[in-house]
Short mmCIF file of N, CA and C in Angstrom, two decimals:
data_model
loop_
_atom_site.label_atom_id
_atom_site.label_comp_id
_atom_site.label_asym_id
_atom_site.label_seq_id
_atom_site.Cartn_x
_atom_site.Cartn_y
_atom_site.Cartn_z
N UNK A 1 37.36 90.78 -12.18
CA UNK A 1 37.90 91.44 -10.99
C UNK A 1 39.38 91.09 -10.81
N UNK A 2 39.86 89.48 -11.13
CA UNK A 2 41.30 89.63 -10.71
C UNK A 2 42.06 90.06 -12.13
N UNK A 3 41.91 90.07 -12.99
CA UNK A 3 42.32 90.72 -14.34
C UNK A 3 42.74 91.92 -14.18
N UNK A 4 41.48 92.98 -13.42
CA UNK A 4 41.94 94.33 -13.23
C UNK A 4 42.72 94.12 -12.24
N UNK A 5 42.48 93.49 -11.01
CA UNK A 5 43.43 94.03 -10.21
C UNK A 5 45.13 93.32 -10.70
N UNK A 6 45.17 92.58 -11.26
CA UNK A 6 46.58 91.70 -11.79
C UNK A 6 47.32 93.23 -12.66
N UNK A 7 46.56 93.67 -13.69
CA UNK A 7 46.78 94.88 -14.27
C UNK A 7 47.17 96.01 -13.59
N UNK A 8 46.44 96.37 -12.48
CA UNK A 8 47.20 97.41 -11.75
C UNK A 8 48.51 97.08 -11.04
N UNK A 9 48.41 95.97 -10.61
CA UNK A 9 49.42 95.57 -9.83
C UNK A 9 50.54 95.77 -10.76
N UNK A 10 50.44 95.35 -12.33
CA UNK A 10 51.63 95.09 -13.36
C UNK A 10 52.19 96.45 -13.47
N UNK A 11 50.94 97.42 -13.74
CA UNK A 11 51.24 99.04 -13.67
C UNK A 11 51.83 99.19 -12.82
N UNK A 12 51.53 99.04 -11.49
CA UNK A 12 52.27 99.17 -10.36
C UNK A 12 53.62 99.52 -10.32
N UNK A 13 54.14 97.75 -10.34
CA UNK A 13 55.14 97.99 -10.68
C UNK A 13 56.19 98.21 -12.14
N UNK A 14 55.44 98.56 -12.87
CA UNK A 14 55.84 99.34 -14.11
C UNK A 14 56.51 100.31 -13.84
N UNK A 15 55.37 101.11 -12.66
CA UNK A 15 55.70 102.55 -12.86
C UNK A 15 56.60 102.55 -11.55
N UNK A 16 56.97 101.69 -10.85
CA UNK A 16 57.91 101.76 -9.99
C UNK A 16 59.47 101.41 -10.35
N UNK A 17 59.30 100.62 -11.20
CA UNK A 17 60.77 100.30 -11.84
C UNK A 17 61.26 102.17 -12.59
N UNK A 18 60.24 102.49 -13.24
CA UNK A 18 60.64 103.88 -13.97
C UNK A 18 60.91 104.94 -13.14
N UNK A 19 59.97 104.76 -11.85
CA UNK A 19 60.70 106.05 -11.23
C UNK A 19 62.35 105.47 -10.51
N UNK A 20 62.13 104.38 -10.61
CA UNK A 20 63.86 104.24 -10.09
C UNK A 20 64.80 104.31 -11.23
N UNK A 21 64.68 103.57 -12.13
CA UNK A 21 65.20 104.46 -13.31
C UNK A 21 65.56 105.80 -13.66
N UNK A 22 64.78 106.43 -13.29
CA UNK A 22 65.11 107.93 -13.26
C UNK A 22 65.76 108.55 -12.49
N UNK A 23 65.67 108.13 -10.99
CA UNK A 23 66.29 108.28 -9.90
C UNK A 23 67.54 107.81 -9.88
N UNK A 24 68.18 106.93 -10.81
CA UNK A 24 69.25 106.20 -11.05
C UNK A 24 69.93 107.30 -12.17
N UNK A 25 69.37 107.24 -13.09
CA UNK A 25 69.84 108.04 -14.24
C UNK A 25 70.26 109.48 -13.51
N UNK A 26 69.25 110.12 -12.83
CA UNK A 26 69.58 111.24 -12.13
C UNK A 26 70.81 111.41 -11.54
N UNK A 27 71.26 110.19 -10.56
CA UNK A 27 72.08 110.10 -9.34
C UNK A 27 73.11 109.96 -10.55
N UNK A 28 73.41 109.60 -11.83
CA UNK A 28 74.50 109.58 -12.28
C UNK A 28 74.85 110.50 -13.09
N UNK A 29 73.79 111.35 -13.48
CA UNK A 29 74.09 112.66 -14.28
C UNK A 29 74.92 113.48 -12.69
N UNK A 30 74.67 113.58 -11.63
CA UNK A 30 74.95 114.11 -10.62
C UNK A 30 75.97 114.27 -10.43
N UNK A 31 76.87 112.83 -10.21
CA UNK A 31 77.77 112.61 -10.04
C UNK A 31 78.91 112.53 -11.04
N UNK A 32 78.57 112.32 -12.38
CA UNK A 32 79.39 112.64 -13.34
C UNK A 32 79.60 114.27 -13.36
N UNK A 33 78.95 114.76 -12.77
CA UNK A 33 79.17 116.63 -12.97
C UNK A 33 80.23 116.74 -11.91
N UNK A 34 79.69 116.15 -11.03
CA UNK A 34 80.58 116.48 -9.73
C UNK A 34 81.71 116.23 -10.06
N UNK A 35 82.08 115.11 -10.54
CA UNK A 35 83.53 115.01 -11.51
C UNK A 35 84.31 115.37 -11.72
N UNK A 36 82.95 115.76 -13.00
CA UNK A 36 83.64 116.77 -14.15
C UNK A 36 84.50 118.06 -13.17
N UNK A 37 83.62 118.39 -12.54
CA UNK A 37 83.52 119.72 -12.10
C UNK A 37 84.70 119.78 -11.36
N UNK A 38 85.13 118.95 -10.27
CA UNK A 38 85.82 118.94 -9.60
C UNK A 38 87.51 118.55 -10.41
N UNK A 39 87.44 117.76 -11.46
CA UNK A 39 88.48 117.62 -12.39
C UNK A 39 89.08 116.11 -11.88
N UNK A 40 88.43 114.81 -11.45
CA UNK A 40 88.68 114.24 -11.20
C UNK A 40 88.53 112.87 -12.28
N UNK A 41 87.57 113.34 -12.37
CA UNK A 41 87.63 112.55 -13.87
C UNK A 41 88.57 112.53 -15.21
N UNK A 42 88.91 113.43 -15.09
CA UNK A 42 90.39 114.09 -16.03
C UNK A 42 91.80 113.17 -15.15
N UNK A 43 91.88 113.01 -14.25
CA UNK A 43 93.05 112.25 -13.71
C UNK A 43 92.87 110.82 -14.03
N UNK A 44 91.84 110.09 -14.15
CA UNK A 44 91.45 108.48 -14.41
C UNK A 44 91.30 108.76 -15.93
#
């Protein structure tokens, strides 16, 4: 019983680190467009 539940918990937060990961990765594809887009990144 505490095996499984130790295991979910690990999943748990497995799968919580990845969705922030993604959410991270996201927020910077975002903002590198916005950038781009805007031409601000071209001045730095």
């Amino acid at each position: 019983m505490f095996l499984a539940e130790s295991t979910l918990r690990s999943s748990s937060t497995v799968a919580l680190m990845a969705s922030v990961l993604v959410i991270y990765v996201s927020i910077n594809k975002i903002v590198c467009t916005i950038f781009t887009s805007s031409g601000l990144l071209e001045k730095v």
